């Protein structure tokens, strides 16, 4: 009877190995769900933050759920001492061109997490605000408004195939 269970376990392990994929982020990036995240160590204005992320093949982070929002806020708090976080906090990848227009985000989302009283009708960008425990505030996008930035990109999945001997025949490039 034990022998049958051992064979079943081996078959399940082989099945898992044959149909596995590995999600990978570059060094310095943190994997969560299907994305990779990296926080830049210097404060940048909106335009420079956008360019910085684009140059790494990513975009300024846009939370799509409370769970992702909490993860990103935790990442920020892990990287910074709370006292060093500016009042304007960390850029979120949504902006509007005029006070009368809607926010346009780097990726589609219906999720919001506004601090009470926000967004301000006059302000064009969104940030994680200090003291908001992961809530959002509207903020100026001017060149002198410098904030930290977290970049986001899809993680890369590689399919791993097992050969007849049970060893992987293809792997990471």
mmCIF file of C-alpha atoms in Angstrom:
data_model
loop_
_atom_site.group_PDB
_atom_site.id
_atom_site.type_symbol
_atom_site.label_atom_id
_atom_site.label_comp_id
_atom_site.label_asym_id
_atom_site.label_seq_id
_atom_site.Cartn_x
_atom_site.Cartn_y
_atom_site.Cartn_z
ATOM 1 C CA UNK A 1 0.000 0.000 0.000
ATOM 2 C CA UNK A 2 2.815 2.401 0.813
ATOM 3 C CA UNK A 3 4.367 1.649 -2.557
ATOM 4 C CA UNK A 4 1.261 2.934 -4.383
ATOM 5 C CA UNK A 5 1.393 6.209 -2.477
ATOM 6 C CA UNK A 6 5.075 6.604 -3.293
ATOM 7 C CA UNK A 7 4.358 6.088 -7.004
ATOM 8 C CA UNK A 8 1.472 8.560 -6.851
ATOM 9 C CA UNK A 9 3.679 11.131 -5.131
ATOM 10 C CA UNK A 10 6.391 10.686 -7.761
ATOM 11 C CA UNK A 11 3.831 11.057 -10.569
ATOM 12 C CA UNK A 12 2.449 14.237 -9.015
ATOM 13 C CA UNK A 13 5.936 15.679 -8.651
ATOM 14 C CA UNK A 14 6.757 14.862 -12.277
ATOM 15 C CA UNK A 15 3.450 16.362 -13.456
ATOM 16 C CA UNK A 16 4.154 19.509 -11.449
ATOM 17 C CA UNK A 17 7.681 19.753 -12.837
ATOM 18 C CA UNK A 18 6.576 19.248 -16.439
ATOM 19 C CA UNK A 19 3.903 21.932 -16.262
ATOM 20 C CA UNK A 20 5.726 24.419 -14.056
ATOM 21 C CA UNK A 21 6.712 27.928 -14.913
ATOM 22 C CA UNK A 22 9.031 30.207 -13.032
ATOM 23 C CA UNK A 23 8.297 33.916 -12.650
ATOM 24 C CA UNK A 24 11.458 35.962 -12.529
ATOM 25 C CA UNK A 25 12.292 39.579 -11.709
ATOM 26 C CA UNK A 26 15.603 41.273 -12.413
ATOM 27 C CA UNK A 27 18.001 41.822 -9.501
ATOM 28 C CA UNK A 28 16.852 44.745 -7.360
ATOM 29 C CA UNK A 29 13.199 44.145 -8.252
ATOM 30 C CA UNK A 30 10.633 42.525 -5.954
ATOM 31 C CA UNK A 31 8.213 39.908 -7.298
ATOM 32 C CA UNK A 32 4.567 40.037 -6.200
ATOM 33 C CA UNK A 33 1.769 38.191 -7.988
ATOM 34 C CA UNK A 34 2.377 38.857 -11.708
ATOM 35 C CA UNK A 35 4.473 42.010 -11.443
ATOM 36 C CA UNK A 36 7.942 43.171 -10.482
ATOM 37 C CA UNK A 37 8.426 46.346 -8.426
ATOM 38 C CA UNK A 38 11.457 48.536 -7.777
ATOM 39 C CA UNK A 39 11.739 51.740 -5.780
ATOM 40 C CA UNK A 40 14.173 54.410 -6.941
ATOM 41 C CA UNK A 41 16.396 55.723 -4.157
ATOM 42 C CA UNK A 42 16.190 59.408 -5.158
ATOM 43 C CA UNK A 43 13.260 61.787 -5.332
ATOM 44 C CA UNK A 44 12.285 62.809 -8.862
ATOM 45 C CA UNK A 45 9.773 65.194 -10.383
ATOM 46 C CA UNK A 46 6.829 63.663 -12.283
ATOM 47 C CA UNK A 47 8.435 63.859 -15.734
ATOM 48 C CA UNK A 48 11.781 62.435 -14.594
ATOM 49 C CA UNK A 49 10.006 59.662 -12.648
ATOM 50 C CA UNK A 50 8.016 58.744 -15.759
ATOM 51 C CA UNK A 51 11.184 58.664 -17.895
ATOM 52 C CA UNK A 52 13.097 56.701 -15.262
ATOM 53 C CA UNK A 53 10.487 53.940 -15.204
ATOM 54 C CA UNK A 54 10.096 53.907 -18.994
ATOM 55 C CA UNK A 55 13.880 53.521 -19.381
ATOM 56 C CA UNK A 56 13.667 50.306 -17.340
ATOM 57 C CA UNK A 57 10.759 48.973 -19.434
ATOM 58 C CA UNK A 58 8.251 49.729 -16.695
ATOM 59 C CA UNK A 59 5.799 52.427 -15.615
ATOM 60 C CA UNK A 60 5.036 54.316 -12.416
ATOM 61 C CA UNK A 61 3.098 51.984 -10.147
ATOM 62 C CA UNK A 62 -0.712 51.893 -10.404
ATOM 63 C CA UNK A 63 -2.399 49.826 -7.662
ATOM 64 C CA UNK A 64 -5.277 47.691 -8.964
ATOM 65 C CA UNK A 65 -6.549 46.325 -5.641
ATOM 66 C CA UNK A 66 -6.349 46.910 -1.907
ATOM 67 C CA UNK A 67 -3.957 43.952 -1.645
ATOM 68 C CA UNK A 68 -1.595 45.424 -4.251
ATOM 69 C CA UNK A 69 -1.887 48.871 -2.662
ATOM 70 C CA UNK A 70 -0.952 47.405 0.734
ATOM 71 C CA UNK A 71 1.974 45.517 -0.817
ATOM 72 C CA UNK A 72 3.324 48.680 -2.482
ATOM 73 C CA UNK A 73 2.932 50.747 0.696
ATOM 74 C CA UNK A 74 4.750 47.991 2.618
ATOM 75 C CA UNK A 75 7.551 48.042 0.036
ATOM 76 C CA UNK A 76 7.881 51.812 0.493
ATOM 77 C CA UNK A 77 7.956 51.502 4.287
ATOM 78 C CA UNK A 78 10.558 48.708 4.059
ATOM 79 C CA UNK A 79 12.832 50.920 1.925
ATOM 80 C CA UNK A 80 12.442 54.210 3.788
ATOM 81 C CA UNK A 81 12.375 55.409 7.322
ATOM 82 C CA UNK A 82 8.964 56.958 7.899
ATOM 83 C CA UNK A 83 10.589 60.240 8.959
ATOM 84 C CA UNK A 84 12.360 60.529 5.585
ATOM 85 C CA UNK A 85 9.115 60.207 3.610
ATOM 86 C CA UNK A 86 8.142 63.645 2.265
ATOM 87 C CA UNK A 87 4.599 64.876 2.844
ATOM 88 C CA UNK A 88 3.912 64.270 -0.854
ATOM 89 C CA UNK A 89 5.180 60.729 -0.466
ATOM 90 C CA UNK A 90 5.510 58.510 -3.523
ATOM 91 C CA UNK A 91 4.178 59.015 -7.049
ATOM 92 C CA UNK A 92 1.263 56.912 -8.308
ATOM 93 C CA UNK A 93 1.091 56.531 -12.095
ATOM 94 C CA UNK A 94 -2.073 58.574 -12.682
ATOM 95 C CA UNK A 95 -2.284 62.150 -13.919
ATOM 96 C CA UNK A 96 -4.808 64.521 -15.422
ATOM 97 C CA UNK A 97 -4.013 67.269 -17.901
ATOM 98 C CA UNK A 98 -6.460 69.854 -16.522
ATOM 99 C CA UNK A 99 -8.431 70.231 -13.315
ATOM 100 C CA UNK A 100 -11.614 69.506 -15.294
ATOM 101 C CA UNK A 101 -10.391 66.242 -16.829
ATOM 102 C CA UNK A 102 -10.322 62.688 -15.478
ATOM 103 C CA UNK A 103 -7.202 60.960 -14.218
ATOM 104 C CA UNK A 104 -5.433 58.834 -16.834
ATOM 105 C CA UNK A 105 -3.307 56.010 -15.440
ATOM 106 C CA UNK A 106 -0.317 54.108 -16.794
ATOM 107 C CA UNK A 107 -2.512 50.994 -16.694
ATOM 108 C CA UNK A 108 -6.269 50.530 -16.453
ATOM 109 C CA UNK A 109 -7.693 50.430 -12.939
ATOM 110 C CA UNK A 110 -11.004 51.010 -11.211
ATOM 111 C CA UNK A 111 -9.394 50.928 -7.760
ATOM 112 C CA UNK A 112 -8.918 54.090 -5.681
ATOM 113 C CA UNK A 113 -7.820 54.658 -2.098
ATOM 114 C CA UNK A 114 -8.292 58.395 -1.506
ATOM 115 C CA UNK A 115 -7.580 60.132 1.774
ATOM 116 C CA UNK A 116 -10.786 61.929 2.878
ATOM 117 C CA UNK A 117 -11.018 65.311 1.133
ATOM 118 C CA UNK A 118 -9.099 64.176 -1.952
ATOM 119 C CA UNK A 119 -8.700 64.437 -4.863
ATOM 120 C CA UNK A 120 -8.380 68.186 -4.891
ATOM 121 C CA UNK A 121 -10.029 69.781 -7.904
ATOM 122 C CA UNK A 122 -6.937 71.914 -8.562
ATOM 123 C CA UNK A 123 -4.201 69.299 -8.446
ATOM 124 C CA UNK A 124 -3.163 67.045 -11.333
ATOM 125 C CA UNK A 125 -1.092 64.123 -9.922
ATOM 126 C CA UNK A 126 -1.586 61.390 -7.306
ATOM 127 C CA UNK A 127 0.785 60.304 -4.529
ATOM 128 C CA UNK A 128 0.827 58.050 -1.519
ATOM 129 C CA UNK A 129 0.615 60.645 1.229
ATOM 130 C CA UNK A 130 2.629 60.650 4.429
ATOM 131 C CA UNK A 131 0.467 59.797 7.406
ATOM 132 C CA UNK A 132 -2.122 58.160 5.188
ATOM 133 C CA UNK A 133 -1.049 54.559 5.746
ATOM 134 C CA UNK A 134 -1.238 53.814 2.024
ATOM 135 C CA UNK A 135 -4.011 56.249 1.163
ATOM 136 C CA UNK A 136 -3.760 58.576 -1.807
ATOM 137 C CA UNK A 137 -3.601 62.345 -2.038
ATOM 138 C CA UNK A 138 -3.641 64.696 -4.974
ATOM 139 C CA UNK A 139 -0.381 66.556 -5.467
ATOM 140 C CA UNK A 140 1.304 69.097 -7.728
ATOM 141 C CA UNK A 141 3.164 67.775 -10.771
ATOM 142 C CA UNK A 142 5.506 70.736 -11.124
ATOM 143 C CA UNK A 143 9.239 70.389 -11.769
ATOM 144 C CA UNK A 144 10.054 71.392 -8.184
ATOM 145 C CA UNK A 145 7.706 68.734 -6.748
ATOM 146 C CA UNK A 146 10.037 65.797 -6.134
ATOM 147 C CA UNK A 147 8.796 62.462 -4.815
ATOM 148 C CA UNK A 148 10.010 58.890 -4.605
ATOM 149 C CA UNK A 149 8.893 56.543 -7.363
ATOM 150 C CA UNK A 150 8.065 52.841 -7.473
ATOM 151 C CA UNK A 151 8.188 51.309 -10.951
ATOM 152 C CA UNK A 152 6.120 48.290 -12.002
ATOM 153 C CA UNK A 153 6.439 45.829 -14.883
ATOM 154 C CA UNK A 154 5.056 42.370 -15.625
ATOM 155 C CA UNK A 155 7.272 39.591 -14.352
ATOM 156 C CA UNK A 156 8.713 37.220 -16.912
ATOM 157 C CA UNK A 157 7.496 33.637 -16.921
ATOM 158 C CA UNK A 158 9.672 30.896 -18.302
ATOM 159 C CA UNK A 159 8.271 27.476 -19.076
ATOM 160 C CA UNK A 160 10.344 24.616 -17.774
ATOM 161 C CA UNK A 161 10.075 21.283 -19.587
ATOM 162 C CA UNK A 162 11.238 17.991 -18.149
ATOM 163 C CA UNK A 163 12.875 15.397 -20.353
ATOM 164 C CA UNK A 164 12.374 11.631 -20.177
ATOM 165 C CA UNK A 165 14.970 11.413 -17.432
ATOM 166 C CA UNK A 166 13.035 13.932 -15.306
ATOM 167 C CA UNK A 167 15.605 16.695 -15.715
ATOM 168 C CA UNK A 168 14.739 20.074 -17.138
ATOM 169 C CA UNK A 169 15.647 20.351 -20.812
ATOM 170 C CA UNK A 170 14.927 24.045 -21.150
ATOM 171 C CA UNK A 171 15.389 26.728 -18.609
ATOM 172 C CA UNK A 172 16.112 30.335 -18.087
ATOM 173 C CA UNK A 173 17.888 32.116 -20.918
#
